[in-house]
Short mmCIF file of C-alpha atoms in Angstrom, two decimals:
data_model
loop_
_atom_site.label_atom_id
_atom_site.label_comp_id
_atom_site.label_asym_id
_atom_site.label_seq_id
_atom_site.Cartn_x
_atom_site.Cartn_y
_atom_site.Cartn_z
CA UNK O 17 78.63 135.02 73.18
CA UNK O 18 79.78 131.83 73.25
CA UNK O 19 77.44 128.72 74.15
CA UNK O 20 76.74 129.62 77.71
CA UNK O 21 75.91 125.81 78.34
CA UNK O 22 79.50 124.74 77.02
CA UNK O 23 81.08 127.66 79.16
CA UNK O 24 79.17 126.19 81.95
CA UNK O 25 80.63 123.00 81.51
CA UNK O 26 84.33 124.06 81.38
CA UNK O 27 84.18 125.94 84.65
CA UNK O 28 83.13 122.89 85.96
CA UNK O 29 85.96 121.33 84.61
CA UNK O 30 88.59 124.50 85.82
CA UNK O 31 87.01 124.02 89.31
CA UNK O 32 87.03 120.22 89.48
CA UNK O 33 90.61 120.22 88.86
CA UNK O 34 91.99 123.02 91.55
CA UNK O 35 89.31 120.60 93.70
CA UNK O 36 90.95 117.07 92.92
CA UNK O 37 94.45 118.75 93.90
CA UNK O 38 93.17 119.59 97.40
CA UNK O 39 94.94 118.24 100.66
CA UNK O 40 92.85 117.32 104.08
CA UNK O 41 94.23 120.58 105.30
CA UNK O 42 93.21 122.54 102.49
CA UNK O 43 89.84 121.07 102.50
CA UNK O 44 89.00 122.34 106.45
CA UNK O 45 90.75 125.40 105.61
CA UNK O 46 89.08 128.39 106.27
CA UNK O 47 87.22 130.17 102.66
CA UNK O 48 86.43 133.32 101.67
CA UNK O 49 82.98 132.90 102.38
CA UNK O 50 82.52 134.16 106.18
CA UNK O 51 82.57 130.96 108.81
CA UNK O 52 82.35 128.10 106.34
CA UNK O 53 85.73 125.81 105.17
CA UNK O 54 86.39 124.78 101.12
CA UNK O 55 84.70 121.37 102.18
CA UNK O 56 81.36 123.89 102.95
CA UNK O 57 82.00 125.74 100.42
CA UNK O 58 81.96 122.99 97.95
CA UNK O 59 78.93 120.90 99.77
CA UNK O 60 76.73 123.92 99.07
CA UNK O 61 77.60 123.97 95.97
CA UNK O 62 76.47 120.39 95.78
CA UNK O 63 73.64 121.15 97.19
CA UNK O 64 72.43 123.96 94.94
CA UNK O 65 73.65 121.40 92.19
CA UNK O 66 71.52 119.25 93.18
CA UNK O 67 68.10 121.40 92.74
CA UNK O 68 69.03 122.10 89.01
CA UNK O 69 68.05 118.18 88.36
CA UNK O 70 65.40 118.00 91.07
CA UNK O 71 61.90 117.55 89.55
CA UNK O 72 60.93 120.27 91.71
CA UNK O 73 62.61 122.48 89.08
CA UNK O 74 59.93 122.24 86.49
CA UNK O 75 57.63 123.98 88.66
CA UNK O 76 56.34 127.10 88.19
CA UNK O 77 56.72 127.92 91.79
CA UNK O 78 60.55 129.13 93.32
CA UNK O 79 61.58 127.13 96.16
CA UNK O 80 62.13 130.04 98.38
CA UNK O 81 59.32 131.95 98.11
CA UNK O 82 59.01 133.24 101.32
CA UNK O 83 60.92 136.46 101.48
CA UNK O 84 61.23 136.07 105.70
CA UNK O 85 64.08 134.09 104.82
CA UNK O 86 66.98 135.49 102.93
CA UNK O 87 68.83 133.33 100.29
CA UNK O 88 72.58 133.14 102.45
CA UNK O 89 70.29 132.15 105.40
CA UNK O 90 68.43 129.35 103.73
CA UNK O 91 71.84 127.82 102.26
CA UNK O 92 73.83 128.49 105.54
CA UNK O 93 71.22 126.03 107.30
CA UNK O 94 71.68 123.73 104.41
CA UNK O 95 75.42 123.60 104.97
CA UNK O 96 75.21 123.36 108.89
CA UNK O 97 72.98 120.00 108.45
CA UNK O 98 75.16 118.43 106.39
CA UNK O 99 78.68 119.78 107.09
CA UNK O 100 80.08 116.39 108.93
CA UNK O 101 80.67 114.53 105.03
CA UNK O 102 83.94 113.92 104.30
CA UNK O 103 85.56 115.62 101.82
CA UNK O 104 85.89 112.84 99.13
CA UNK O 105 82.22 112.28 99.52
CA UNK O 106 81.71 115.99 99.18
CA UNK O 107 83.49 116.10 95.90
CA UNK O 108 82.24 113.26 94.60
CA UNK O 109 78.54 114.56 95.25
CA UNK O 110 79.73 117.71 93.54
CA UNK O 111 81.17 116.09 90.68
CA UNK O 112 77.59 113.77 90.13
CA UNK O 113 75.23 116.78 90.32
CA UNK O 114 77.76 119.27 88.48
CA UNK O 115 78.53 117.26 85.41
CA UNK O 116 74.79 116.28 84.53
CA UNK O 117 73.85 119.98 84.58
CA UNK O 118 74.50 121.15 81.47
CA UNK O 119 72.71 118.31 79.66
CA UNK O 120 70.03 118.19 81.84
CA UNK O 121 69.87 121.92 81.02
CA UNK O 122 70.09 121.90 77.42
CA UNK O 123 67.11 119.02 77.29
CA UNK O 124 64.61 121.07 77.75
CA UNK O 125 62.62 122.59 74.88
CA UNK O 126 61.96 126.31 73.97
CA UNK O 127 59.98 128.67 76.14
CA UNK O 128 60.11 126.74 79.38
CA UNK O 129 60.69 128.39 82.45
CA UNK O 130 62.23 126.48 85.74
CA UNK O 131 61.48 127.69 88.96
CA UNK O 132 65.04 129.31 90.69
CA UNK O 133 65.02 130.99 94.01
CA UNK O 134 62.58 133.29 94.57
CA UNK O 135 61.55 133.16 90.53
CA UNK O 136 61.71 131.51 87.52
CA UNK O 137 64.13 131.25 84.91
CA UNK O 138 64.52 130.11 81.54
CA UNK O 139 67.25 127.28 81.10
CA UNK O 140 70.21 129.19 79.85
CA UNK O 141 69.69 132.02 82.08
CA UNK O 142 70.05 129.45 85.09
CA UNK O 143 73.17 127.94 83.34
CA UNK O 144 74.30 131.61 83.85
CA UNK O 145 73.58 131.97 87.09
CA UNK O 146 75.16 128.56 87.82
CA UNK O 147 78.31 129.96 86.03
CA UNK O 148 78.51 132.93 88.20
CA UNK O 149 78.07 131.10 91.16
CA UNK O 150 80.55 128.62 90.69
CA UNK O 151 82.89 131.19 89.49
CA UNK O 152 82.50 133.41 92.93
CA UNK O 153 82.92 130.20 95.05
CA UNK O 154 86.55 129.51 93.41
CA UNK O 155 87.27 132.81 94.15
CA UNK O 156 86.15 131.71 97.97
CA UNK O 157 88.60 128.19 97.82
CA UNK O 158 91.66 129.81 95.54
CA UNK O 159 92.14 133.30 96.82
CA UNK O 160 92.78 132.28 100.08
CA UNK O 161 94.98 129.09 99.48
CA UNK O 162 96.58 131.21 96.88
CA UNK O 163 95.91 128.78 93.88
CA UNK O 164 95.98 130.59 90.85
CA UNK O 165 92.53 130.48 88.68
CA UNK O 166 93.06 132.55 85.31
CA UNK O 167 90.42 134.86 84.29
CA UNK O 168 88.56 133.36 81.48
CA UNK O 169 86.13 135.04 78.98
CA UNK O 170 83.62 132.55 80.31
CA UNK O 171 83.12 136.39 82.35
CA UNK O 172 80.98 137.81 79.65
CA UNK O 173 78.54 135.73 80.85
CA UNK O 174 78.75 136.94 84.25
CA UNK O 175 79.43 140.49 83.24
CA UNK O 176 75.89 140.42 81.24
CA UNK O 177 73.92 138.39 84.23
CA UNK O 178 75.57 141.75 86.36
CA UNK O 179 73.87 144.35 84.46
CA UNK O 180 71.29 142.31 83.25
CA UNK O 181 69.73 142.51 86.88
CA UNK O 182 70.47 145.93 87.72
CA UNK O 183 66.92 146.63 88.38
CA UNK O 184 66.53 143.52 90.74
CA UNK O 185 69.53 145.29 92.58
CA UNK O 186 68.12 148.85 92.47
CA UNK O 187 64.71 147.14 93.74
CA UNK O 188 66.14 145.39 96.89
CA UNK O 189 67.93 148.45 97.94
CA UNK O 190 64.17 150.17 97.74
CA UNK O 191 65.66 152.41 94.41
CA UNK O 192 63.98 152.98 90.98
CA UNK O 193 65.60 151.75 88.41
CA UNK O 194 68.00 153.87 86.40
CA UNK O 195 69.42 153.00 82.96
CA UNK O 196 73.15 151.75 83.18
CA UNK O 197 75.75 151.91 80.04
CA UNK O 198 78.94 149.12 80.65
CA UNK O 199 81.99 149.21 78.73
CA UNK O 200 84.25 146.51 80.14
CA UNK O 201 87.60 145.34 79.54
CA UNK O 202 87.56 141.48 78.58
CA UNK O 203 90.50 139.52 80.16
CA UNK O 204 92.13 139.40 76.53
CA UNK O 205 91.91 143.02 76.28
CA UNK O 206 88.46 143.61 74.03
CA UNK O 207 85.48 145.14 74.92
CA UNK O 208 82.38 143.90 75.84
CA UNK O 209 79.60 146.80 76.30
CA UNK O 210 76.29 146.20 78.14
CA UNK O 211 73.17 148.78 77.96
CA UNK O 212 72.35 151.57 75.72
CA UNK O 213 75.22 154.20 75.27
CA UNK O 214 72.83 157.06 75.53
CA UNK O 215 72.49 156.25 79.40
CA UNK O 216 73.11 159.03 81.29
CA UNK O 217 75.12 156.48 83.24
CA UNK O 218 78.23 154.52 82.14
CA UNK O 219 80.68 151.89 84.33
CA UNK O 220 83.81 151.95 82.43
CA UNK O 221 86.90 149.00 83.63
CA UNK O 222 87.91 145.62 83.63
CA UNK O 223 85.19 143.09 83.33
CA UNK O 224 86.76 140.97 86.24
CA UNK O 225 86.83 143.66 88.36
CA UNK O 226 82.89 144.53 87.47
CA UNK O 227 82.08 140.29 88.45
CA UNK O 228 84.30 140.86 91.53
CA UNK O 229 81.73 143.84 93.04
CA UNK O 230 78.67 142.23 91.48
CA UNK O 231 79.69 138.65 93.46
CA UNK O 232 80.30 141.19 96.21
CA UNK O 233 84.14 139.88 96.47
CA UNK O 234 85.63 143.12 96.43
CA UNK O 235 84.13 146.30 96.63
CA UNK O 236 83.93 149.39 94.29
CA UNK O 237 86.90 151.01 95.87
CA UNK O 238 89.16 147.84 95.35
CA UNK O 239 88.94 148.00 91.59
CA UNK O 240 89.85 150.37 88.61
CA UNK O 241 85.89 150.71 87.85
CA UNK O 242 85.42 153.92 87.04
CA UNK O 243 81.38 155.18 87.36
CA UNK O 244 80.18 158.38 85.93
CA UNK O 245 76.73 160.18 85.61
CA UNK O 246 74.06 160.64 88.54
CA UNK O 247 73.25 156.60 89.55
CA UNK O 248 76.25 155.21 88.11
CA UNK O 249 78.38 155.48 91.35
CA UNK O 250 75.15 153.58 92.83
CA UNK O 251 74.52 150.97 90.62
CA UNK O 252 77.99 149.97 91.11
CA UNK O 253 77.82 149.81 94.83
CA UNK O 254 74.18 147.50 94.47
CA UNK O 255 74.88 145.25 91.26
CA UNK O 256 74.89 141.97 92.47
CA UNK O 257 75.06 138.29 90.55
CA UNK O 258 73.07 136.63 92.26
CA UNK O 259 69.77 136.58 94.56
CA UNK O 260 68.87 138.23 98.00
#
């Protein structure tokens, strides 16, 4: 795959420009994410941002380990303290924390581990989860102001965090684990595959489809996934991209 740190850095730079070409009325616009506007939208993803270059991220400790609060919750009441910035002060917060990711990412040596969530993570794998996010947000702003905002193959990244954490997924829903074979369609037309192809479990479709259910933005039904084999029908219904 491509540099994940470099594909980081140009969704960043797809996002930042649908966000600079945003009117006042698109900015208090309702999103796709339930009850918040594109100006909430994009202040939580400042915020988030933001604790990728706090020194609080070296620790070995996740900033949210108590599980009595879920993830959504914990960012909702983020959002709802701050929600009263204007939008160029938004963006511009955005843009500062954003744009020094990637380096501050890529500074730190081999083997460490920042603390994410509910976990830790080693620096590339949170540029990947910073890619997915960002990428399920635009979906959030663009879908419903009908901007357009191509499918890039900056998805393999997503695709791989998807399956990658299948057994985080089958653990929250209270499942074991059950080995998953993915044979996507790239947005150029390849194939990117995922898992062993012995599993007695395969998702077959288009990779943006497969990010789609795994950011929970449409649902298995919605898409031309196909799932075959015992757990395969499941796994598609749980895969998620990001935390609970």
């Amino acid at each position: 795959m491509a540099d994940v740190l470099d594909d980081l850095a140009a969704e960043y730079r797809q996002l930042d420009a649908v966000l600079a070409a945003l009117s006042p009325a698109e900015w208090s616009a309702p999103s796709g994410a339930d009850g918040w506007t594109v100006a909430d939208v994009v202040l939580h993803l400042a915020q988030s941002e933001e604790a990728v270059g706090s020194p609080a991220a070296g620790d070995t400790v996740a900033f949210l380990p108590s599980t009595a609060t879920t993830v959504d919750g914990a960012m909702a009441d983020l959002v709802a303290a701050e929600r009263d910035m204007p939008p160029d002060a938004v963006l511009a917060r955005w843009r500062e924390a954003a744009f020094a990711t990637p380096d501050t990412l890529r500074s730190y040596p081999p083997g460490t581990r920042l603390a994410w969530v509910r976990t830790s993570l080693s620096p590339r794998t949170l540029a990947t989860t910073r890619l997915a996010e960002h990428w399920a947000h635009a979906q959030d702003i663009t879908v419903p102001l009908g901007i357009d905002y191509p499918d890039t193959d900056r998805l393999r990244h997503i695709a791989w965090l998807a399956h990658r954490t299948l057994p985080y997924a089958f653990s929250v829903a209270g499942r074991p684990e059950a080995a998953v074979h993915c044979d996507l369609t790239a947005p150029d037309g390849t194939h990117w595959t995922f898992g062993d192809p012995a599993a007695p479990n395969r998702i077959t479709g288009p990779a943006a489809d497969f990010c789609r259910v795994g950011a929970r933005r449409l649902t298995p039904e919605q898409t031309a996934l196909t799932a075959d084999g015992p757990d395969a029908a499941d796994a598609l219904r749980l895969v998620r991209n990001y935390a609970a």
